[in-house]
Amino acid sequence: MAEFGFNEHHQNEAINYMRFARSKRIIRLKTIDSCFEDLKDSRLVEETFTVDEVRDMLDGLQLVVRGEVETELINTAHTNVLLLRQLFSQAEKFYLRLQTDISELENRELLEQVAEFENTEFKNPNKTNQEISKPKLAPLNEGGVSELLNKEISRLQEENNKLKGRLRTLETQAMGALDEKTRAERALKDLQKMATHSQEITSLEDTVAALQEDYQKSLSVNAASQRDLQDNLVSAKHDLLRVQEQLSLAEKELDRKFQQTSAYRNMKEILTKKNEQIKDIRKRLSNSNVSILDTSLMNEPFASHNKTQNGG
């Protein structure tokens, strides 16, 4: 199978598998032939058969042949899986990953080449027996491809160690960068807080300046109002004094005019007479009160003597 790119070792392995598959196929074909022979020996003993009997024999033969073929197909599939398991296990020991292309299994051209190779290899019985008598080749553990694979694995491991060291260095640098980032974020937050405080202070300063300006305006307005009030108060005091003076003059003028009227003079004369009469009455009352007091003092012993007799 040089046209498939196999080396001698792999070609011998393929021949051994084809020999195994060929032997299993021959055994299964012999089993199917025996099924027909058993049918002939056990059932075909009469000269004539009805349609039902023929159908019954063919159905039974079909079941037997179907079972044999199905068993062989299942066994072949499982055998192929075991073969792949061996190949994959060997490949995994060398850290290889084999891939399969299922579509190539139905490649008619390749299948014809395999059939031609099988016919060529197993056409000579002596060659077949000679191949059977050959000892099995030991797996390649030392030298050749194995040595190259071991060198490649060593190189990859060394490179992997270097990459791990570099990764640790990068991780250290990343942690340092992360710490720097954290410190920078903290500093930025502090600056933002300071900026916020500065903005608040500026806002407070603006507010204080506005309040001071309003206060100055209020003071100016209050001073002007106070001056106006003082001026108004002075003017009001002057007006009040002027009005009081005018009232005083008016009262004096009224008194003067009233005293000049005849009614005032008559009333004054009447008041004078009344005052004189009151004085005279008071004088009389004063004299009468003295007389009454003297009479009461003279009658007091007599009253006491009467009270004593009445009491006895």
mmCIF file of C-alpha atoms in Angstrom:
data_model
loop_
_atom_site.group_PDB
_atom_site.id
_atom_site.type_symbol
_atom_site.label_atom_id
_atom_site.label_comp_id
_atom_site.label_asym_id
_atom_site.label_seq_id
_atom_site.Cartn_x
_atom_site.Cartn_y
_atom_site.Cartn_z
ATOM 1 C CA MET A 1 0.000 0.000 0.000
ATOM 2 C CA ALA A 2 2.803 2.336 -0.916
ATOM 3 C CA GLU A 3 0.284 4.495 -2.773
ATOM 4 C CA PHE A 4 -1.397 5.244 0.594
ATOM 5 C CA GLY A 5 1.826 6.587 2.099
ATOM 6 C CA PHE A 6 2.401 3.681 4.525
ATOM 7 C CA ASN A 7 5.858 2.630 5.608
ATOM 8 C CA GLU A 8 6.801 -1.039 5.788
ATOM 9 C CA HIS A 9 5.867 -1.440 9.427
ATOM 10 C CA HIS A 10 2.420 0.093 8.996
ATOM 11 C CA GLN A 11 1.883 -1.884 5.823
ATOM 12 C CA ASN A 12 2.521 -5.124 7.706
ATOM 13 C CA GLU A 13 0.107 -4.008 10.418
ATOM 14 C CA ALA A 14 -2.575 -3.332 7.795
ATOM 15 C CA ILE A 15 -1.961 -6.758 6.238
ATOM 16 C CA ASN A 16 -2.336 -8.434 9.631
ATOM 17 C CA TYR A 17 -5.671 -6.668 10.208
ATOM 18 C CA MET A 18 -6.909 -7.580 6.732
ATOM 19 C CA ARG A 19 -5.897 -11.177 7.382
ATOM 20 C CA PHE A 20 -7.835 -11.139 10.625
ATOM 21 C CA ALA A 21 -10.894 -9.635 8.932
ATOM 22 C CA ARG A 22 -10.608 -12.109 6.035
ATOM 23 C CA SER A 23 -10.548 -15.063 8.409
ATOM 24 C CA LYS A 24 -13.571 -13.809 10.291
ATOM 25 C CA ARG A 25 -15.395 -13.239 7.003
ATOM 26 C CA ILE A 26 -14.595 -16.768 5.797
ATOM 27 C CA ILE A 27 -15.885 -18.246 9.051
ATOM 28 C CA ARG A 28 -19.097 -16.254 8.829
ATOM 29 C CA LEU A 29 -19.633 -17.274 5.171
ATOM 30 C CA LYS A 30 -19.160 -20.891 6.148
ATOM 31 C CA THR A 31 -21.765 -20.419 8.838
ATOM 32 C CA ILE A 32 -24.219 -19.003 6.309
ATOM 33 C CA ASP A 33 -23.506 -21.919 3.935
ATOM 34 C CA SER A 34 -24.187 -24.324 6.781
ATOM 35 C CA CYS A 35 -27.534 -22.655 7.333
ATOM 36 C CA PHE A 36 -28.522 -23.453 3.743
ATOM 37 C CA GLU A 37 -27.170 -26.980 4.052
ATOM 38 C CA ASP A 38 -29.158 -27.533 7.226
ATOM 39 C CA LEU A 39 -32.275 -26.334 5.444
ATOM 40 C CA LYS A 40 -31.670 -28.693 2.586
ATOM 41 C CA ASP A 41 -31.016 -31.654 4.858
ATOM 42 C CA SER A 42 -33.838 -31.040 7.287
ATOM 43 C CA ARG A 43 -36.654 -29.656 5.185
ATOM 44 C CA LEU A 44 -36.112 -30.538 1.540
ATOM 45 C CA VAL A 45 -36.929 -34.244 1.918
ATOM 46 C CA GLU A 46 -40.082 -34.308 -0.135
ATOM 47 C CA GLU A 47 -40.550 -33.908 -3.877
ATOM 48 C CA THR A 48 -43.328 -31.321 -3.778
ATOM 49 C CA PHE A 49 -44.065 -28.427 -1.448
ATOM 50 C CA THR A 50 -46.903 -26.006 -1.193
ATOM 51 C CA VAL A 51 -46.458 -22.278 -1.485
ATOM 52 C CA ASP A 52 -46.987 -21.816 2.238
ATOM 53 C CA GLU A 53 -44.373 -24.412 3.063
ATOM 54 C CA VAL A 54 -41.841 -22.784 0.728
ATOM 55 C CA ARG A 55 -42.614 -19.406 2.191
ATOM 56 C CA ASP A 56 -42.230 -20.786 5.706
ATOM 57 C CA MET A 57 -38.841 -22.326 4.865
ATOM 58 C CA LEU A 58 -37.606 -19.124 3.235
ATOM 59 C CA ASP A 59 -38.762 -17.006 6.204
ATOM 60 C CA GLY A 60 -36.929 -19.261 8.620
ATOM 61 C CA LEU A 61 -33.789 -19.174 6.453
ATOM 62 C CA GLN A 62 -34.062 -15.393 6.238
ATOM 63 C CA LEU A 63 -34.174 -15.063 10.005
ATOM 64 C CA VAL A 64 -31.154 -17.277 10.450
ATOM 65 C CA VAL A 65 -29.104 -15.554 7.739
ATOM 66 C CA ARG A 66 -30.158 -12.121 8.963
ATOM 67 C CA GLY A 67 -29.057 -12.967 12.496
ATOM 68 C CA GLU A 68 -25.676 -14.254 11.294
ATOM 69 C CA VAL A 69 -25.056 -11.202 9.108
ATOM 70 C CA GLU A 70 -26.145 -8.807 11.837
ATOM 71 C CA THR A 71 -23.914 -10.534 14.362
ATOM 72 C CA GLU A 72 -20.969 -10.298 11.982
ATOM 73 C CA LEU A 73 -21.581 -6.601 11.240
ATOM 74 C CA ILE A 74 -21.864 -5.766 14.944
ATOM 75 C CA ASN A 75 -18.741 -7.776 15.714
ATOM 76 C CA THR A 76 -16.869 -6.022 12.890
ATOM 77 C CA ALA A 77 -17.875 -2.590 14.171
ATOM 78 C CA HIS A 78 -16.823 -3.427 17.699
ATOM 79 C CA THR A 79 -13.558 -4.915 16.439
ATOM 80 C CA ASN A 80 -12.809 -1.685 14.565
ATOM 81 C CA VAL A 81 -13.464 0.289 17.736
ATOM 82 C CA LEU A 82 -10.983 -1.876 19.630
ATOM 83 C CA LEU A 83 -8.440 -1.336 16.873
ATOM 84 C CA LEU A 84 -8.939 2.430 17.080
ATOM 85 C CA ARG A 85 -8.603 2.179 20.861
ATOM 86 C CA GLN A 86 -5.164 0.623 20.483
ATOM 87 C CA LEU A 87 -4.068 3.309 18.038
ATOM 88 C CA PHE A 88 -5.416 6.156 20.134
ATOM 89 C CA SER A 89 -3.846 4.772 23.326
ATOM 90 C CA GLN A 90 -0.440 4.600 21.678
ATOM 91 C CA ALA A 91 -0.855 8.089 20.260
ATOM 92 C CA GLU A 92 -1.844 9.547 23.639
ATOM 93 C CA LYS A 93 1.348 8.217 25.209
ATOM 94 C CA PHE A 94 3.252 10.570 22.920
ATOM 95 C CA TYR A 95 0.778 13.432 23.410
ATOM 96 C CA LEU A 96 -0.568 13.063 19.881
ATOM 97 C CA ARG A 97 -4.139 13.680 18.761
ATOM 98 C CA LEU A 98 -5.260 11.533 15.868
ATOM 99 C CA GLN A 99 -8.107 12.599 13.634
ATOM 100 C CA THR A 100 -10.388 10.559 11.417
ATOM 101 C CA ASP A 101 -12.374 11.469 8.312
ATOM 102 C CA ILE A 102 -15.522 9.334 8.237
ATOM 103 C CA SER A 103 -16.336 10.457 4.690
ATOM 104 C CA GLU A 104 -13.190 8.700 3.408
ATOM 105 C CA LEU A 105 -14.619 5.354 4.562
ATOM 106 C CA GLU A 106 -17.048 5.456 1.609
ATOM 107 C CA ASN A 107 -14.485 6.597 -0.948
ATOM 108 C CA ARG A 108 -15.128 4.155 -3.784
ATOM 109 C CA GLU A 109 -11.710 4.652 -5.354
ATOM 110 C CA LEU A 110 -9.887 3.930 -2.119
ATOM 111 C CA LEU A 111 -12.120 0.922 -1.448
ATOM 112 C CA GLU A 112 -11.244 -0.488 -4.875
ATOM 113 C CA GLN A 113 -7.558 0.031 -4.157
ATOM 114 C CA VAL A 114 -7.915 -1.831 -0.855
ATOM 115 C CA ALA A 115 -9.748 -4.677 -2.618
ATOM 116 C CA GLU A 116 -7.040 -4.876 -5.285
ATOM 117 C CA PHE A 117 -4.348 -4.877 -2.592
ATOM 118 C CA GLU A 118 -6.140 -7.667 -0.733
ATOM 119 C CA ASN A 119 -6.439 -9.753 -3.894
ATOM 120 C CA THR A 120 -2.786 -9.220 -4.643
ATOM 121 C CA GLU A 121 -1.571 -9.996 -1.138
ATOM 122 C CA PHE A 122 -3.729 -13.101 -0.503
ATOM 123 C CA LYS A 123 -3.686 -14.606 -4.029
ATOM 124 C CA ASN A 124 -0.567 -16.704 -3.192
ATOM 125 C CA PRO A 125 -1.329 -19.179 -0.343
ATOM 126 C CA ASN A 126 2.373 -19.696 0.377
ATOM 127 C CA LYS A 127 2.879 -15.972 0.906
ATOM 128 C CA THR A 128 -0.118 -15.945 3.174
ATOM 129 C CA ASN A 129 1.241 -18.777 5.276
ATOM 130 C CA GLN A 130 4.656 -17.106 5.310
ATOM 131 C CA GLU A 131 3.135 -13.873 6.570
ATOM 132 C CA ILE A 132 1.271 -15.795 9.274
ATOM 133 C CA SER A 133 4.466 -17.406 10.486
ATOM 134 C CA LYS A 134 6.208 -14.034 10.845
ATOM 135 C CA PRO A 135 6.656 -12.910 14.473
ATOM 136 C CA LYS A 136 4.832 -9.848 15.628
ATOM 137 C CA LEU A 137 6.822 -6.678 15.542
ATOM 138 C CA ALA A 138 7.548 -5.106 18.902
ATOM 139 C CA PRO A 139 6.365 -1.563 19.455
ATOM 140 C CA LEU A 140 8.838 1.200 18.819
ATOM 141 C CA ASN A 141 9.997 2.197 22.276
ATOM 142 C CA GLU A 142 13.619 3.118 21.636
ATOM 143 C CA GLY A 143 15.229 4.862 18.693
ATOM 144 C CA GLY A 144 13.723 6.063 15.475
ATOM 145 C CA VAL A 145 10.410 7.890 15.753
ATOM 146 C CA SER A 146 10.202 7.272 19.500
ATOM 147 C CA GLU A 147 13.486 9.049 20.100
ATOM 148 C CA LEU A 148 12.379 11.974 17.958
ATOM 149 C CA LEU A 149 9.113 12.113 19.829
ATOM 150 C CA ASN A 150 10.920 12.027 23.172
ATOM 151 C CA LYS A 151 13.179 14.870 22.044
ATOM 152 C CA GLU A 152 10.171 16.825 20.854
ATOM 153 C CA ILE A 153 8.391 16.175 24.162
ATOM 154 C CA SER A 154 11.493 17.304 26.089
ATOM 155 C CA ARG A 155 11.712 20.429 23.961
ATOM 156 C CA LEU A 156 8.030 21.130 24.465
ATOM 157 C CA GLN A 157 8.339 20.573 28.207
ATOM 158 C CA GLU A 158 11.312 22.936 28.352
ATOM 159 C CA GLU A 159 9.430 25.493 26.332
ATOM 160 C CA ASN A 160 6.419 24.940 28.570
ATOM 161 C CA ASN A 161 8.566 25.594 31.651
ATOM 162 C CA LYS A 162 9.880 28.773 30.049
ATOM 163 C CA LEU A 163 6.344 29.822 29.240
ATOM 164 C CA LYS A 164 5.308 29.068 32.824
ATOM 165 C CA GLY A 165 8.165 31.222 34.120
ATOM 166 C CA ARG A 166 7.213 33.982 31.742
ATOM 167 C CA LEU A 167 3.606 33.571 32.785
ATOM 168 C CA ARG A 168 4.593 33.952 36.448
ATOM 169 C CA THR A 169 6.569 37.066 35.534
ATOM 170 C CA LEU A 170 3.598 38.430 33.625
ATOM 171 C CA GLU A 171 1.316 37.588 36.535
ATOM 172 C CA THR A 172 3.664 39.454 38.900
ATOM 173 C CA GLN A 173 3.724 42.416 36.525
ATOM 174 C CA ALA A 174 -0.040 42.222 36.181
ATOM 175 C CA MET A 175 -0.464 42.206 39.965
ATOM 176 C CA GLY A 176 1.889 45.191 40.197
ATOM 177 C CA ALA A 177 -0.058 46.949 37.471
ATOM 178 C CA LEU A 178 -3.273 46.085 39.284
ATOM 179 C CA ASP A 179 -1.881 47.558 42.505
ATOM 180 C CA GLU A 180 -0.814 50.661 40.605
ATOM 181 C CA LYS A 181 -4.264 50.870 39.088
ATOM 182 C CA THR A 182 -5.840 50.525 42.534
ATOM 183 C CA ARG A 183 -3.605 53.264 43.945
ATOM 184 C CA ALA A 184 -4.315 55.452 40.924
ATOM 185 C CA GLU A 185 -8.062 54.908 41.379
ATOM 186 C CA ARG A 186 -7.761 55.829 45.057
ATOM 187 C CA ALA A 187 -5.749 58.932 44.181
ATOM 188 C CA LEU A 188 -8.327 59.818 41.539
ATOM 189 C CA LYS A 189 -11.113 59.392 44.074
ATOM 190 C CA ASP A 190 -9.216 61.597 46.532
ATOM 191 C CA LEU A 191 -8.736 64.216 43.815
ATOM 192 C CA GLN A 192 -12.407 63.991 42.935
ATOM 193 C CA LYS A 193 -13.293 64.445 46.608
ATOM 194 C CA MET A 194 -10.919 67.416 46.827
ATOM 195 C CA ALA A 195 -12.414 68.835 43.635
ATOM 196 C CA THR A 196 -15.874 68.325 45.095
ATOM 197 C CA HIS A 197 -14.807 70.048 48.315
ATOM 198 C CA SER A 198 -13.214 72.838 46.284
ATOM 199 C CA GLN A 199 -16.414 73.232 44.324
ATOM 200 C CA GLU A 200 -18.387 73.301 47.570
ATOM 201 C CA ILE A 201 -15.997 75.907 49.045
ATOM 202 C CA THR A 202 -16.252 77.977 45.877
ATOM 203 C CA SER A 203 -20.014 77.686 46.002
ATOM 204 C CA LEU A 204 -20.007 78.722 49.664
ATOM 205 C CA GLU A 205 -17.702 81.644 48.886
ATOM 206 C CA ASP A 206 -20.035 82.725 46.101
ATOM 207 C CA THR A 207 -22.981 82.404 48.471
ATOM 208 C CA VAL A 208 -21.194 84.418 51.162
ATOM 209 C CA ALA A 209 -20.224 87.074 48.609
ATOM 210 C CA ALA A 210 -23.823 87.250 47.407
ATOM 211 C CA LEU A 211 -25.042 87.518 51.010
ATOM 212 C CA GLN A 212 -22.487 90.228 51.729
ATOM 213 C CA GLU A 213 -23.593 92.084 48.627
ATOM 214 C CA ASP A 214 -27.225 91.720 49.665
ATOM 215 C CA TYR A 215 -26.289 92.844 53.179
ATOM 216 C CA GLN A 216 -24.478 95.893 51.842
ATOM 217 C CA LYS A 217 -27.443 96.664 49.661
ATOM 218 C CA SER A 218 -29.727 96.232 52.653
ATOM 219 C CA LEU A 219 -27.481 98.468 54.750
ATOM 220 C CA SER A 220 -27.528 101.089 52.028
ATOM 221 C CA VAL A 221 -31.296 100.823 51.731
ATOM 222 C CA ASN A 222 -31.675 100.889 55.522
ATOM 223 C CA ALA A 223 -29.342 103.899 55.819
ATOM 224 C CA ALA A 224 -31.306 105.728 53.166
ATOM 225 C CA SER A 225 -34.548 104.715 54.838
ATOM 226 C CA GLN A 226 -33.153 105.780 58.217
ATOM 227 C CA ARG A 227 -32.117 109.129 56.829
ATOM 228 C CA ASP A 228 -35.537 109.528 55.270
ATOM 229 C CA LEU A 229 -37.164 108.537 58.549
ATOM 230 C CA GLN A 230 -34.973 110.941 60.490
ATOM 231 C CA ASP A 231 -35.772 113.737 58.045
ATOM 232 C CA ASN A 232 -39.461 112.847 58.241
ATOM 233 C CA LEU A 233 -39.230 112.716 62.061
ATOM 234 C CA VAL A 234 -37.539 116.114 62.238
ATOM 235 C CA SER A 235 -40.099 117.508 59.848
ATOM 236 C CA ALA A 236 -42.891 115.959 61.883
ATOM 237 C CA LYS A 237 -41.452 117.401 65.106
ATOM 238 C CA HIS A 238 -41.273 120.795 63.513
ATOM 239 C CA ASP A 239 -44.836 120.425 62.277
ATOM 240 C CA LEU A 240 -45.915 119.256 65.750
ATOM 241 C CA LEU A 241 -44.256 122.226 67.431
ATOM 242 C CA ARG A 242 -45.781 124.544 64.917
ATOM 243 C CA VAL A 243 -49.214 122.989 65.436
ATOM 244 C CA GLN A 244 -48.797 123.084 69.227
ATOM 245 C CA GLU A 245 -47.807 126.724 69.005
ATOM 246 C CA GLN A 246 -50.749 127.430 66.787
ATOM 247 C CA LEU A 247 -53.033 125.555 69.211
ATOM 248 C CA SER A 248 -51.640 127.507 72.133
ATOM 249 C CA LEU A 249 -52.170 130.752 70.327
ATOM 250 C CA ALA A 250 -55.638 129.660 69.330
ATOM 251 C CA GLU A 251 -56.485 128.711 72.945
ATOM 252 C CA LYS A 252 -55.221 132.026 74.198
ATOM 253 C CA GLU A 253 -57.160 133.821 71.526
ATOM 254 C CA LEU A 254 -60.259 131.808 72.379
ATOM 255 C CA ASP A 255 -59.817 132.545 76.105
ATOM 256 C CA ARG A 256 -59.345 136.200 75.368
ATOM 257 C CA LYS A 257 -62.379 136.281 73.120
ATOM 258 C CA PHE A 258 -64.431 134.190 75.578
ATOM 259 C CA GLN A 259 -63.528 136.443 78.477
ATOM 260 C CA GLN A 260 -64.686 139.413 76.495
ATOM 261 C CA THR A 261 -68.190 137.961 76.004
ATOM 262 C CA SER A 262 -71.128 138.947 78.275
ATOM 263 C CA ALA A 263 -71.946 135.315 78.951
ATOM 264 C CA TYR A 264 -68.492 134.789 80.394
ATOM 265 C CA ARG A 265 -68.816 137.865 82.573
ATOM 266 C CA ASN A 266 -72.287 136.778 83.785
ATOM 267 C CA MET A 267 -71.065 133.248 84.477
ATOM 268 C CA LYS A 268 -68.081 134.625 86.321
ATOM 269 C CA GLU A 269 -70.329 136.795 88.492
ATOM 270 C CA ILE A 270 -72.631 133.814 89.173
ATOM 271 C CA LEU A 271 -69.627 131.634 90.088
ATOM 272 C CA THR A 272 -68.341 134.375 92.388
ATOM 273 C CA LYS A 273 -71.705 134.631 94.125
ATOM 274 C CA LYS A 274 -71.975 130.871 94.405
ATOM 275 C CA ASN A 275 -68.506 130.643 95.901
ATOM 276 C CA GLU A 276 -69.426 133.298 98.456
ATOM 277 C CA GLN A 277 -72.657 131.431 99.297
ATOM 278 C CA ILE A 278 -70.714 128.173 99.686
ATOM 279 C CA LYS A 279 -68.262 129.847 102.000
ATOM 280 C CA ASP A 280 -71.126 131.272 104.056
ATOM 281 C CA ILE A 281 -72.835 127.838 104.269
ATOM 282 C CA ARG A 282 -69.640 126.187 105.320
ATOM 283 C CA LYS A 283 -69.157 128.774 108.013
ATOM 284 C CA ARG A 284 -72.703 128.247 109.305
ATOM 285 C CA LEU A 285 -72.273 124.489 109.215
ATOM 286 C CA SER A 286 -69.097 124.798 111.129
ATOM 287 C CA ASN A 287 -70.792 126.854 113.862
ATOM 288 C CA SER A 288 -73.814 124.492 114.116
ATOM 289 C CA ASN A 289 -71.579 121.446 114.462
ATOM 290 C CA VAL A 290 -69.842 123.028 117.455
ATOM 291 C CA SER A 291 -73.187 123.688 119.239
ATOM 292 C CA ILE A 292 -74.365 120.136 118.682
ATOM 293 C CA LEU A 293 -71.145 118.754 120.030
ATOM 294 C CA ASP A 294 -71.438 120.806 123.250
ATOM 295 C CA THR A 295 -75.047 119.658 123.865
ATOM 296 C CA SER A 296 -74.085 115.975 123.455
ATOM 297 C CA LEU A 297 -71.305 116.331 125.983
ATOM 298 C CA MET A 298 -73.664 117.859 128.554
ATOM 299 C CA ASN A 299 -76.291 115.083 128.168
ATOM 300 C CA GLU A 300 -73.890 112.153 128.372
ATOM 301 C CA PRO A 301 -73.852 111.723 132.327
ATOM 302 C CA PHE A 302 -77.645 111.684 132.411
ATOM 303 C CA ALA A 303 -77.805 108.967 129.788
ATOM 304 C CA SER A 304 -75.340 106.871 131.727
ATOM 305 C CA HIS A 305 -77.413 107.182 134.912
ATOM 306 C CA ASN A 306 -80.559 106.012 133.056
ATOM 307 C CA LYS A 307 -78.728 102.979 131.619
ATOM 308 C CA THR A 308 -77.657 102.045 135.169
ATOM 309 C CA GLN A 309 -81.165 102.220 136.570
ATOM 310 C CA ASN A 310 -82.585 100.200 133.696
ATOM 311 C CA GLY A 311 -79.968 97.619 134.189
ATOM 312 C CA GLY A 312 -80.707 97.327 137.935
#
